[in-house]
Amino acid sequence: MIRFRMCMRTLPLVAAAALAASCTLPSPFVHSSGHGLRKGLSSFVPRGAAIMDDSTLWDPARSSPADIDECSWAFAASGGMNVARLAVKADYFMGEDGKEKPEGFEWLGRQLSAAERAGLLVLLDMHIPPGGAIEDYRPTDDNARFWDSPELMGRFVDAWRTIASRYRHDRRIMGYELMNEPTGDPDAYWKLMEGAAQAIRGVDRNHLIVV
Protein backbone atom coordinates (compact mmCIF):
# COMPACT_ATOMS: atom_id res chain seq x y z
CA MET A 1 0.00 0.00 0.00
CA ILE A 2 2.80 2.40 0.86
CA ARG A 3 4.53 1.61 -2.43
CA PHE A 4 1.27 2.22 -4.30
CA ARG A 5 0.83 5.64 -2.71
CA MET A 6 4.37 6.66 -3.62
CA CYS A 7 3.76 5.70 -7.26
CA MET A 8 0.54 7.66 -7.38
CA ARG A 9 2.30 10.75 -6.08
CA THR A 10 5.02 10.36 -8.68
CA LEU A 11 2.68 10.00 -11.65
CA PRO A 12 1.77 13.73 -11.98
CA LEU A 13 5.46 14.62 -11.99
CA VAL A 14 6.20 12.05 -14.68
CA ALA A 15 3.27 13.28 -16.75
CA ALA A 16 4.39 16.89 -16.42
CA ALA A 17 7.93 15.99 -17.47
CA ALA A 18 6.66 14.08 -20.48
CA LEU A 19 4.41 16.98 -21.47
CA ALA A 20 7.28 19.47 -21.19
CA ALA A 21 9.51 17.24 -23.31
CA SER A 22 6.84 16.97 -26.01
CA CYS A 23 6.11 20.72 -26.20
CA THR A 24 8.51 23.08 -27.94
CA LEU A 25 7.93 26.74 -27.27
CA PRO A 26 7.93 28.93 -30.39
CA SER A 27 11.13 30.86 -30.91
CA PRO A 28 10.87 34.58 -30.10
CA PHE A 29 13.43 35.16 -32.88
CA VAL A 30 12.51 35.39 -36.55
CA HIS A 31 12.99 31.85 -37.88
CA SER A 32 12.24 29.81 -40.96
CA SER A 33 9.14 27.64 -40.98
CA GLY A 34 8.37 25.69 -44.13
CA HIS A 35 8.49 28.16 -46.99
CA GLY A 36 8.02 31.22 -44.81
CA LEU A 37 9.16 33.00 -41.67
CA ARG A 38 7.68 33.13 -38.20
CA LYS A 39 8.28 35.17 -35.08
CA GLY A 40 6.83 33.52 -32.04
CA LEU A 41 3.42 32.11 -32.97
CA SER A 42 2.83 34.55 -35.82
CA SER A 43 3.94 34.51 -39.43
CA PHE A 44 6.45 37.22 -40.28
CA VAL A 45 6.67 38.99 -43.63
CA PRO A 46 9.75 41.24 -43.79
CA ARG A 47 9.22 44.67 -45.32
CA GLY A 48 12.55 46.37 -45.37
CA ALA A 49 14.45 49.56 -45.97
CA ALA A 50 18.21 50.05 -46.30
CA ILE A 51 20.12 52.22 -43.86
CA MET A 52 23.82 52.99 -43.35
CA ASP A 53 26.36 55.55 -42.21
CA ASP A 54 27.22 57.10 -45.55
CA SER A 55 30.01 59.16 -44.05
CA THR A 56 32.25 56.15 -43.37
CA LEU A 57 30.91 53.10 -45.20
CA TRP A 58 32.48 53.90 -48.58
CA ASP A 59 35.76 55.36 -47.29
CA PRO A 60 38.44 52.67 -46.70
CA ALA A 61 40.37 55.09 -44.51
CA ARG A 62 37.48 55.51 -42.04
CA SER A 63 36.58 52.66 -39.73
CA SER A 64 34.83 54.50 -36.88
CA PRO A 65 31.16 54.92 -37.86
CA ALA A 66 28.96 57.82 -36.85
CA ASP A 67 25.56 57.35 -35.26
CA ILE A 68 22.60 57.28 -37.63
CA ASP A 69 20.16 59.97 -36.54
CA GLU A 70 16.71 59.20 -35.18
CA CYS A 71 15.01 60.85 -38.16
CA SER A 72 16.69 58.39 -40.51
CA TRP A 73 15.46 55.46 -38.46
CA ALA A 74 11.96 56.92 -38.36
CA PHE A 75 12.03 57.42 -42.12
CA ALA A 76 13.18 53.81 -42.59
CA ALA A 77 10.14 52.70 -40.59
CA SER A 78 7.68 54.78 -42.61
CA GLY A 79 5.30 53.07 -44.98
CA GLY A 80 4.85 50.03 -42.78
CA MET A 81 8.45 48.80 -42.84
CA ASN A 82 9.41 46.33 -40.11
CA VAL A 83 13.07 45.57 -40.95
CA ALA A 84 16.09 47.80 -41.56
CA ARG A 85 18.99 46.35 -43.56
CA LEU A 86 21.93 47.96 -41.80
CA ALA A 87 25.02 48.03 -44.03
CA VAL A 88 28.27 47.65 -42.11
CA LYS A 89 31.88 46.83 -42.82
CA ALA A 90 34.05 44.38 -40.97
CA ASP A 91 36.55 47.12 -40.12
CA TYR A 92 33.97 48.67 -37.80
CA PHE A 93 34.37 45.69 -35.48
CA MET A 94 37.79 44.11 -36.08
CA GLY A 95 41.19 45.73 -36.60
CA GLU A 96 43.82 44.60 -39.06
CA ASP A 97 45.52 42.82 -36.16
CA GLY A 98 42.42 40.70 -35.65
CA LYS A 99 41.54 42.34 -32.33
CA GLU A 100 38.02 43.42 -31.50
CA LYS A 101 37.15 47.11 -31.55
CA PRO A 102 34.87 47.82 -28.56
CA GLU A 103 33.83 51.18 -29.97
CA GLY A 104 32.38 49.44 -33.04
CA PHE A 105 30.19 47.21 -30.93
CA GLU A 106 29.14 50.15 -28.77
CA TRP A 107 28.09 51.92 -31.98
CA LEU A 108 26.10 48.89 -33.11
CA GLY A 109 24.37 48.69 -29.74
CA ARG A 110 23.21 52.30 -30.11
CA GLN A 111 21.91 51.64 -33.63
CA LEU A 112 19.98 48.58 -32.41
CA SER A 113 18.39 50.68 -29.69
CA ALA A 114 17.45 53.38 -32.20
CA ALA A 115 15.95 50.75 -34.50
CA GLU A 116 13.93 49.31 -31.63
CA ARG A 117 12.53 52.74 -30.80
CA ALA A 118 11.47 53.06 -34.43
CA GLY A 119 9.77 49.65 -34.33
CA LEU A 120 12.29 47.95 -36.61
CA LEU A 121 14.25 44.73 -36.51
CA VAL A 122 17.77 44.88 -37.95
CA LEU A 123 19.26 42.70 -40.66
CA LEU A 124 23.04 43.09 -40.40
CA ASP A 125 24.46 43.34 -43.90
CA MET A 126 28.23 42.86 -44.28
CA HIS A 127 28.55 45.30 -47.14
CA ILE A 128 32.32 45.56 -47.08
CA PRO A 129 34.50 42.68 -45.86
CA PRO A 130 37.99 43.03 -44.35
CA GLY A 131 40.38 44.96 -46.55
CA GLY A 132 37.82 47.52 -47.70
CA ALA A 133 36.72 45.87 -50.97
CA ILE A 134 33.22 47.00 -51.96
CA GLU A 135 31.24 43.91 -52.94
CA ASP A 136 28.64 45.03 -55.47
CA TYR A 137 28.96 42.62 -58.42
CA ARG A 138 31.65 44.70 -60.13
CA PRO A 139 35.06 42.95 -60.29
CA THR A 140 37.84 45.27 -59.14
CA ASP A 141 41.46 44.93 -58.05
CA ASP A 142 40.32 45.32 -54.43
CA ASN A 143 37.81 42.47 -54.85
CA ALA A 144 40.51 40.28 -56.35
CA ARG A 145 42.85 40.96 -53.43
CA PHE A 146 40.17 39.85 -51.00
CA TRP A 147 39.40 36.59 -52.81
CA ASP A 148 43.11 35.84 -53.24
CA SER A 149 43.88 36.37 -49.55
CA PRO A 150 43.33 33.53 -47.04
CA GLU A 151 44.18 36.05 -44.32
CA LEU A 152 41.40 38.47 -45.31
CA MET A 153 38.88 35.65 -45.74
CA GLY A 154 39.86 34.30 -42.33
CA ARG A 155 39.24 37.72 -40.81
CA PHE A 156 35.82 37.73 -42.51
CA VAL A 157 34.87 34.48 -40.77
CA ASP A 158 36.30 35.69 -37.47
CA ALA A 159 34.30 38.93 -37.70
CA TRP A 160 31.04 37.05 -38.13
CA ARG A 161 31.88 34.64 -35.31
CA THR A 162 32.59 37.57 -33.00
CA ILE A 163 29.44 39.47 -33.96
CA ALA A 164 27.24 36.39 -33.57
CA SER A 165 28.77 35.51 -30.21
CA ARG A 166 28.06 38.97 -28.84
CA TYR A 167 24.49 39.24 -30.14
CA ARG A 168 23.29 35.63 -30.04
CA HIS A 169 20.54 36.49 -27.52
CA ASP A 170 19.60 39.87 -28.99
CA ARG A 171 16.02 39.84 -30.29
CA ARG A 172 16.45 43.21 -31.99
CA ILE A 173 18.42 41.47 -34.73
CA MET A 174 16.51 39.63 -37.43
CA GLY A 175 19.55 37.94 -38.91
CA TYR A 176 22.95 38.13 -40.55
CA GLU A 177 23.39 38.81 -44.26
CA LEU A 178 26.84 37.36 -44.79
CA MET A 179 28.00 39.37 -47.82
CA ASN A 180 26.51 42.01 -50.07
CA GLU A 181 26.41 41.27 -53.81
CA PRO A 182 29.58 39.18 -54.02
CA THR A 183 32.08 39.02 -56.84
CA GLY A 184 34.70 36.35 -57.41
CA ASP A 185 34.65 32.65 -58.16
CA PRO A 186 31.35 30.98 -57.18
CA ASP A 187 33.12 27.97 -55.65
CA ALA A 188 35.30 30.22 -53.50
CA TYR A 189 32.23 32.22 -52.50
CA TRP A 190 30.22 29.22 -51.37
CA LYS A 191 33.19 27.76 -49.51
CA LEU A 192 33.62 31.03 -47.62
CA MET A 193 29.90 31.34 -46.88
CA GLU A 194 29.83 27.79 -45.54
CA GLY A 195 32.77 28.57 -43.28
CA ALA A 196 31.13 31.76 -42.01
CA ALA A 197 27.77 30.03 -41.44
CA GLN A 198 29.45 27.22 -39.49
CA ALA A 199 31.31 29.77 -37.37
CA ILE A 200 28.06 31.57 -36.59
CA ARG A 201 26.18 28.39 -35.79
CA GLY A 202 28.95 27.40 -33.42
CA VAL A 203 27.97 30.31 -31.16
CA ASP A 204 24.47 31.38 -32.24
CA ARG A 205 21.59 29.11 -33.20
CA ASN A 206 18.93 31.81 -32.85
CA HIS A 207 19.33 34.15 -35.80
CA LEU A 208 18.66 33.76 -39.50
CA ILE A 209 21.63 33.49 -41.85
CA VAL A 210 21.10 35.13 -45.24
CA VAL A 211 23.31 34.31 -48.24
PDB file of C-alpha atoms in Angstrom:
ATOM      1  CA  MET A   1       0.000   0.000   0.000  1.00  0.00           C
ATOM      2  CA  ILE A   2       2.802   2.398   0.856  1.00  0.00           C
ATOM      3  CA  ARG A   3       4.530   1.611  -2.428  1.00  0.00           C
ATOM      4  CA  PHE A   4       1.272   2.217  -4.298  1.00  0.00           C
ATOM      5  CA  ARG A   5       0.828   5.638  -2.706  1.00  0.00           C
ATOM      6  CA  MET A   6       4.371   6.657  -3.620  1.00  0.00           C
ATOM      7  CA  CYS A   7       3.761   5.699  -7.256  1.00  0.00           C
ATOM      8  CA  MET A   8       0.539   7.658  -7.376  1.00  0.00           C
ATOM      9  CA  ARG A   9       2.298  10.753  -6.079  1.00  0.00           C
ATOM     10  CA  THR A  10       5.018  10.359  -8.685  1.00  0.00           C
ATOM     11  CA  LEU A  11       2.676  10.003 -11.646  1.00  0.00           C
ATOM     12  CA  PRO A  12       1.770  13.734 -11.981  1.00  0.00           C
ATOM     13  CA  LEU A  13       5.461  14.616 -11.989  1.00  0.00           C
ATOM     14  CA  VAL A  14       6.203  12.049 -14.682  1.00  0.00           C
ATOM     15  CA  ALA A  15       3.265  13.276 -16.753  1.00  0.00           C
ATOM     16  CA  ALA A  16       4.388  16.892 -16.416  1.00  0.00           C
ATOM     17  CA  ALA A  17       7.928  15.994 -17.469  1.00  0.00           C
ATOM     18  CA  ALA A  18       6.661  14.080 -20.483  1.00  0.00           C
ATOM     19  CA  LEU A  19       4.411  16.983 -21.469  1.00  0.00           C
ATOM     20  CA  ALA A  20       7.278  19.467 -21.185  1.00  0.00           C
ATOM     21  CA  ALA A  21       9.506  17.239 -23.309  1.00  0.00           C
ATOM     22  CA  SER A  22       6.840  16.967 -26.012  1.00  0.00           C
ATOM     23  CA  CYS A  23       6.114  20.722 -26.197  1.00  0.00           C
ATOM     24  CA  THR A  24       8.513  23.078 -27.941  1.00  0.00           C
ATOM     25  CA  LEU A  25       7.931  26.736 -27.269  1.00  0.00           C
ATOM     26  CA  PRO A  26       7.928  28.929 -30.393  1.00  0.00           C
ATOM     27  CA  SER A  27      11.133  30.863 -30.906  1.00  0.00           C
ATOM     28  CA  PRO A  28      10.872  34.580 -30.104  1.00  0.00           C
ATOM     29  CA  PHE A  29      13.429  35.160 -32.879  1.00  0.00           C
ATOM     30  CA  VAL A  30      12.513  35.385 -36.549  1.00  0.00           C
ATOM     31  CA  HIS A  31      12.990  31.854 -37.879  1.00  0.00           C
ATOM     32  CA  SER A  32      12.238  29.813 -40.960  1.00  0.00           C
ATOM     33  CA  SER A  33       9.136  27.644 -40.980  1.00  0.00           C
ATOM     34  CA  GLY A  34       8.370  25.690 -44.125  1.00  0.00           C
ATOM     35  CA  HIS A  35       8.488  28.157 -46.987  1.00  0.00           C
ATOM     36  CA  GLY A  36       8.022  31.221 -44.815  1.00  0.00           C
ATOM     37  CA  LEU A  37       9.163  32.997 -41.671  1.00  0.00           C
ATOM     38  CA  ARG A  38       7.680  33.131 -38.203  1.00  0.00           C
ATOM     39  CA  LYS A  39       8.281  35.169 -35.080  1.00  0.00           C
ATOM     40  CA  GLY A  40       6.825  33.521 -32.039  1.00  0.00           C
ATOM     41  CA  LEU A  41       3.420  32.106 -32.974  1.00  0.00           C
ATOM     42  CA  SER A  42       2.833  34.545 -35.822  1.00  0.00           C
ATOM     43  CA  SER A  43       3.937  34.512 -39.431  1.00  0.00           C
ATOM     44  CA  PHE A  44       6.447  37.216 -40.276  1.00  0.00           C
ATOM     45  CA  VAL A  45       6.668  38.992 -43.632  1.00  0.00           C
ATOM     46  CA  PRO A  46       9.746  41.241 -43.791  1.00  0.00           C
ATOM     47  CA  ARG A  47       9.219  44.672 -45.325  1.00  0.00           C
ATOM     48  CA  GLY A  48      12.545  46.371 -45.366  1.00  0.00           C
ATOM     49  CA  ALA A  49      14.454  49.562 -45.971  1.00  0.00           C
ATOM     50  CA  ALA A  50      18.214  50.048 -46.303  1.00  0.00           C
ATOM     51  CA  ILE A  51      20.122  52.217 -43.858  1.00  0.00           C
ATOM     52  CA  MET A  52      23.815  52.992 -43.345  1.00  0.00           C
ATOM     53  CA  ASP A  53      26.360  55.554 -42.207  1.00  0.00           C
ATOM     54  CA  ASP A  54      27.223  57.104 -45.552  1.00  0.00           C
ATOM     55  CA  SER A  55      30.010  59.159 -44.051  1.00  0.00           C
ATOM     56  CA  THR A  56      32.255  56.146 -43.368  1.00  0.00           C
ATOM     57  CA  LEU A  57      30.911  53.105 -45.201  1.00  0.00           C
ATOM     58  CA  TRP A  58      32.484  53.896 -48.576  1.00  0.00           C
ATOM     59  CA  ASP A  59      35.758  55.360 -47.287  1.00  0.00           C
ATOM     60  CA  PRO A  60      38.435  52.666 -46.700  1.00  0.00           C
ATOM     61  CA  ALA A  61      40.375  55.086 -44.509  1.00  0.00           C
ATOM     62  CA  ARG A  62      37.483  55.514 -42.045  1.00  0.00           C
ATOM     63  CA  SER A  63      36.578  52.665 -39.729  1.00  0.00           C
ATOM     64  CA  SER A  64      34.827  54.503 -36.882  1.00  0.00           C
ATOM     65  CA  PRO A  65      31.163  54.915 -37.860  1.00  0.00           C
ATOM     66  CA  ALA A  66      28.963  57.825 -36.853  1.00  0.00           C
ATOM     67  CA  ASP A  67      25.563  57.348 -35.261  1.00  0.00           C
ATOM     68  CA  ILE A  68      22.602  57.284 -37.632  1.00  0.00           C
ATOM     69  CA  ASP A  69      20.159  59.973 -36.542  1.00  0.00           C
ATOM     70  CA  GLU A  70      16.712  59.201 -35.185  1.00  0.00           C
ATOM     71  CA  CYS A  71      15.011  60.853 -38.159  1.00  0.00           C
ATOM     72  CA  SER A  72      16.686  58.388 -40.515  1.00  0.00           C
ATOM     73  CA  TRP A  73      15.462  55.459 -38.457  1.00  0.00           C
ATOM     74  CA  ALA A  74      11.959  56.919 -38.357  1.00  0.00           C
ATOM     75  CA  PHE A  75      12.030  57.425 -42.119  1.00  0.00           C
ATOM     76  CA  ALA A  76      13.182  53.813 -42.587  1.00  0.00           C
ATOM     77  CA  ALA A  77      10.143  52.698 -40.593  1.00  0.00           C
ATOM     78  CA  SER A  78       7.677  54.781 -42.607  1.00  0.00           C
ATOM     79  CA  GLY A  79       5.296  53.067 -44.977  1.00  0.00           C
ATOM     80  CA  GLY A  80       4.845  50.035 -42.778  1.00  0.00           C
ATOM     81  CA  MET A  81       8.452  48.804 -42.837  1.00  0.00           C
ATOM     82  CA  ASN A  82       9.415  46.331 -40.107  1.00  0.00           C
ATOM     83  CA  VAL A  83      13.074  45.573 -40.952  1.00  0.00           C
ATOM     84  CA  ALA A  84      16.090  47.802 -41.565  1.00  0.00           C
ATOM     85  CA  ARG A  85      18.985  46.355 -43.557  1.00  0.00           C
ATOM     86  CA  LEU A  86      21.934  47.964 -41.801  1.00  0.00           C
ATOM     87  CA  ALA A  87      25.018  48.030 -44.029  1.00  0.00           C
ATOM     88  CA  VAL A  88      28.271  47.650 -42.113  1.00  0.00           C
ATOM     89  CA  LYS A  89      31.882  46.833 -42.824  1.00  0.00           C
ATOM     90  CA  ALA A  90      34.053  44.376 -40.965  1.00  0.00           C
ATOM     91  CA  ASP A  91      36.547  47.121 -40.123  1.00  0.00           C
ATOM     92  CA  TYR A  92      33.971  48.667 -37.797  1.00  0.00           C
ATOM     93  CA  PHE A  93      34.373  45.692 -35.484  1.00  0.00           C
ATOM     94  CA  MET A  94      37.788  44.115 -36.084  1.00  0.00           C
ATOM     95  CA  GLY A  95      41.186  45.727 -36.600  1.00  0.00           C
ATOM     96  CA  GLU A  96      43.822  44.603 -39.063  1.00  0.00           C
ATOM     97  CA  ASP A  97      45.522  42.823 -36.162  1.00  0.00           C
ATOM     98  CA  GLY A  98      42.417  40.701 -35.654  1.00  0.00           C
ATOM     99  CA  LYS A  99      41.543  42.341 -32.329  1.00  0.00           C
ATOM    100  CA  GLU A 100      38.016  43.423 -31.499  1.00  0.00           C
ATOM    101  CA  LYS A 101      37.147  47.113 -31.546  1.00  0.00           C
ATOM    102  CA  PRO A 102      34.870  47.815 -28.556  1.00  0.00           C
ATOM    103  CA  GLU A 103      33.829  51.180 -29.971  1.00  0.00           C
ATOM    104  CA  GLY A 104      32.382  49.438 -33.041  1.00  0.00           C
ATOM    105  CA  PHE A 105      30.187  47.207 -30.926  1.00  0.00           C
ATOM    106  CA  GLU A 106      29.144  50.152 -28.767  1.00  0.00           C
ATOM    107  CA  TRP A 107      28.093  51.919 -31.978  1.00  0.00           C
ATOM    108  CA  LEU A 108      26.103  48.885 -33.111  1.00  0.00           C
ATOM    109  CA  GLY A 109      24.374  48.691 -29.740  1.00  0.00           C
ATOM    110  CA  ARG A 110      23.211  52.297 -30.108  1.00  0.00           C
ATOM    111  CA  GLN A 111      21.912  51.635 -33.628  1.00  0.00           C
ATOM    112  CA  LEU A 112      19.983  48.584 -32.408  1.00  0.00           C
ATOM    113  CA  SER A 113      18.385  50.677 -29.688  1.00  0.00           C
ATOM    114  CA  ALA A 114      17.450  53.378 -32.203  1.00  0.00           C
ATOM    115  CA  ALA A 115      15.953  50.748 -34.495  1.00  0.00           C
ATOM    116  CA  GLU A 116      13.933  49.308 -31.626  1.00  0.00           C
ATOM    117  CA  ARG A 117      12.529  52.742 -30.799  1.00  0.00           C
ATOM    118  CA  ALA A 118      11.465  53.056 -34.425  1.00  0.00           C
ATOM    119  CA  GLY A 119       9.770  49.650 -34.330  1.00  0.00           C
ATOM    120  CA  LEU A 120      12.294  47.952 -36.606  1.00  0.00           C
ATOM    121  CA  LEU A 121      14.249  44.733 -36.508  1.00  0.00           C
ATOM    122  CA  VAL A 122      17.765  44.879 -37.950  1.00  0.00           C
ATOM    123  CA  LEU A 123      19.263  42.695 -40.660  1.00  0.00           C
ATOM    124  CA  LEU A 124      23.040  43.087 -40.397  1.00  0.00           C
ATOM    125  CA  ASP A 125      24.462  43.336 -43.902  1.00  0.00           C
ATOM    126  CA  MET A 126      28.230  42.858 -44.284  1.00  0.00           C
ATOM    127  CA  HIS A 127      28.552  45.297 -47.139  1.00  0.00           C
ATOM    128  CA  ILE A 128      32.320  45.562 -47.084  1.00  0.00           C
ATOM    129  CA  PRO A 129      34.504  42.678 -45.864  1.00  0.00           C
ATOM    130  CA  PRO A 130      37.991  43.031 -44.348  1.00  0.00           C
ATOM    131  CA  GLY A 131      40.376  44.960 -46.553  1.00  0.00           C
ATOM    132  CA  GLY A 132      37.817  47.518 -47.704  1.00  0.00           C
ATOM    133  CA  ALA A 133      36.720  45.869 -50.966  1.00  0.00           C
ATOM    134  CA  ILE A 134      33.218  46.997 -51.962  1.00  0.00           C
ATOM    135  CA  GLU A 135      31.239  43.913 -52.940  1.00  0.00           C
ATOM    136  CA  ASP A 136      28.635  45.027 -55.475  1.00  0.00           C
ATOM    137  CA  TYR A 137      28.958  42.617 -58.422  1.00  0.00           C
ATOM    138  CA  ARG A 138      31.647  44.698 -60.132  1.00  0.00           C
ATOM    139  CA  PRO A 139      35.062  42.955 -60.290  1.00  0.00           C
ATOM    140  CA  THR A 140      37.844  45.274 -59.138  1.00  0.00           C
ATOM    141  CA  ASP A 141      41.459  44.928 -58.049  1.00  0.00           C
ATOM    142  CA  ASP A 142      40.321  45.320 -54.432  1.00  0.00           C
ATOM    143  CA  ASN A 143      37.814  42.471 -54.850  1.00  0.00           C
ATOM    144  CA  ALA A 144      40.515  40.283 -56.352  1.00  0.00           C
ATOM    145  CA  ARG A 145      42.854  40.956 -53.427  1.00  0.00           C
ATOM    146  CA  PHE A 146      40.169  39.849 -51.002  1.00  0.00           C
ATOM    147  CA  TRP A 147      39.402  36.592 -52.815  1.00  0.00           C
ATOM    148  CA  ASP A 148      43.107  35.844 -53.242  1.00  0.00           C
ATOM    149  CA  SER A 149      43.880  36.371 -49.546  1.00  0.00           C
ATOM    150  CA  PRO A 150      43.327  33.531 -47.043  1.00  0.00           C
ATOM    151  CA  GLU A 151      44.184  36.055 -44.321  1.00  0.00           C
ATOM    152  CA  LEU A 152      41.396  38.468 -45.306  1.00  0.00           C
ATOM    153  CA  MET A 153      38.881  35.653 -45.742  1.00  0.00           C
ATOM    154  CA  GLY A 154      39.863  34.302 -42.329  1.00  0.00           C
ATOM    155  CA  ARG A 155      39.239  37.717 -40.805  1.00  0.00           C
ATOM    156  CA  PHE A 156      35.824  37.732 -42.509  1.00  0.00           C
ATOM    157  CA  VAL A 157      34.872  34.478 -40.774  1.00  0.00           C
ATOM    158  CA  ASP A 158      36.302  35.695 -37.467  1.00  0.00           C
ATOM    159  CA  ALA A 159      34.300  38.930 -37.700  1.00  0.00           C
ATOM    160  CA  TRP A 160      31.043  37.051 -38.134  1.00  0.00           C
ATOM    161  CA  ARG A 161      31.883  34.644 -35.306  1.00  0.00           C
ATOM    162  CA  THR A 162      32.591  37.572 -32.997  1.00  0.00           C
ATOM    163  CA  ILE A 163      29.442  39.472 -33.956  1.00  0.00           C
ATOM    164  CA  ALA A 164      27.238  36.393 -33.565  1.00  0.00           C
ATOM    165  CA  SER A 165      28.772  35.510 -30.211  1.00  0.00           C
ATOM    166  CA  ARG A 166      28.058  38.975 -28.842  1.00  0.00           C
ATOM    167  CA  TYR A 167      24.487  39.237 -30.140  1.00  0.00           C
ATOM    168  CA  ARG A 168      23.289  35.630 -30.042  1.00  0.00           C
ATOM    169  CA  HIS A 169      20.541  36.487 -27.525  1.00  0.00           C
ATOM    170  CA  ASP A 170      19.599  39.874 -28.992  1.00  0.00           C
ATOM    171  CA  ARG A 171      16.024  39.841 -30.287  1.00  0.00           C
ATOM    172  CA  ARG A 172      16.446  43.209 -31.989  1.00  0.00           C
ATOM    173  CA  ILE A 173      18.424  41.472 -34.731  1.00  0.00           C
ATOM    174  CA  MET A 174      16.509  39.627 -37.431  1.00  0.00           C
ATOM    175  CA  GLY A 175      19.554  37.936 -38.913  1.00  0.00           C
ATOM    176  CA  TYR A 176      22.948  38.134 -40.549  1.00  0.00           C
ATOM    177  CA  GLU A 177      23.388  38.808 -44.264  1.00  0.00           C
ATOM    178  CA  LEU A 178      26.845  37.365 -44.790  1.00  0.00           C
ATOM    179  CA  MET A 179      28.002  39.371 -47.818  1.00  0.00           C
ATOM    180  CA  ASN A 180      26.512  42.007 -50.067  1.00  0.00           C
ATOM    181  CA  GLU A 181      26.409  41.272 -53.807  1.00  0.00           C
ATOM    182  CA  PRO A 182      29.583  39.176 -54.022  1.00  0.00           C
ATOM    183  CA  THR A 183      32.079  39.018 -56.836  1.00  0.00           C
ATOM    184  CA  GLY A 184      34.699  36.347 -57.406  1.00  0.00           C
ATOM    185  CA  ASP A 185      34.647  32.654 -58.160  1.00  0.00           C
ATOM    186  CA  PRO A 186      31.349  30.979 -57.185  1.00  0.00           C
ATOM    187  CA  ASP A 187      33.122  27.972 -55.654  1.00  0.00           C
ATOM    188  CA  ALA A 188      35.303  30.225 -53.502  1.00  0.00           C
ATOM    189  CA  TYR A 189      32.232  32.223 -52.502  1.00  0.00           C
ATOM    190  CA  TRP A 190      30.216  29.217 -51.367  1.00  0.00           C
ATOM    191  CA  LYS A 191      33.187  27.760 -49.507  1.00  0.00           C
ATOM    192  CA  LEU A 192      33.616  31.031 -47.620  1.00  0.00           C
ATOM    193  CA  MET A 193      29.900  31.337 -46.882  1.00  0.00           C
ATOM    194  CA  GLU A 194      29.831  27.789 -45.543  1.00  0.00           C
ATOM    195  CA  GLY A 195      32.767  28.568 -43.276  1.00  0.00           C
ATOM    196  CA  ALA A 196      31.127  31.759 -42.014  1.00  0.00           C
ATOM    197  CA  ALA A 197      27.773  30.030 -41.440  1.00  0.00           C
ATOM    198  CA  GLN A 198      29.445  27.225 -39.488  1.00  0.00           C
ATOM    199  CA  ALA A 199      31.314  29.768 -37.374  1.00  0.00           C
ATOM    200  CA  ILE A 200      28.058  31.568 -36.595  1.00  0.00           C
ATOM    201  CA  ARG A 201      26.178  28.389 -35.786  1.00  0.00           C
ATOM    202  CA  GLY A 202      28.954  27.401 -33.421  1.00  0.00           C
ATOM    203  CA  VAL A 203      27.967  30.307 -31.156  1.00  0.00           C
ATOM    204  CA  ASP A 204      24.466  31.380 -32.245  1.00  0.00           C
ATOM    205  CA  ARG A 205      21.591  29.105 -33.201  1.00  0.00           C
ATOM    206  CA  ASN A 206      18.930  31.809 -32.851  1.00  0.00           C
ATOM    207  CA  HIS A 207      19.326  34.151 -35.797  1.00  0.00           C
ATOM    208  CA  LEU A 208      18.665  33.756 -39.501  1.00  0.00           C
ATOM    209  CA  ILE A 209      21.633  33.489 -41.849  1.00  0.00           C
ATOM    210  CA  VAL A 210      21.105  35.127 -45.242  1.00  0.00           C
ATOM    211  CA  VAL A 211      23.314  34.307 -48.236  1.00  0.00           C
TER     212      VAL A 211
END
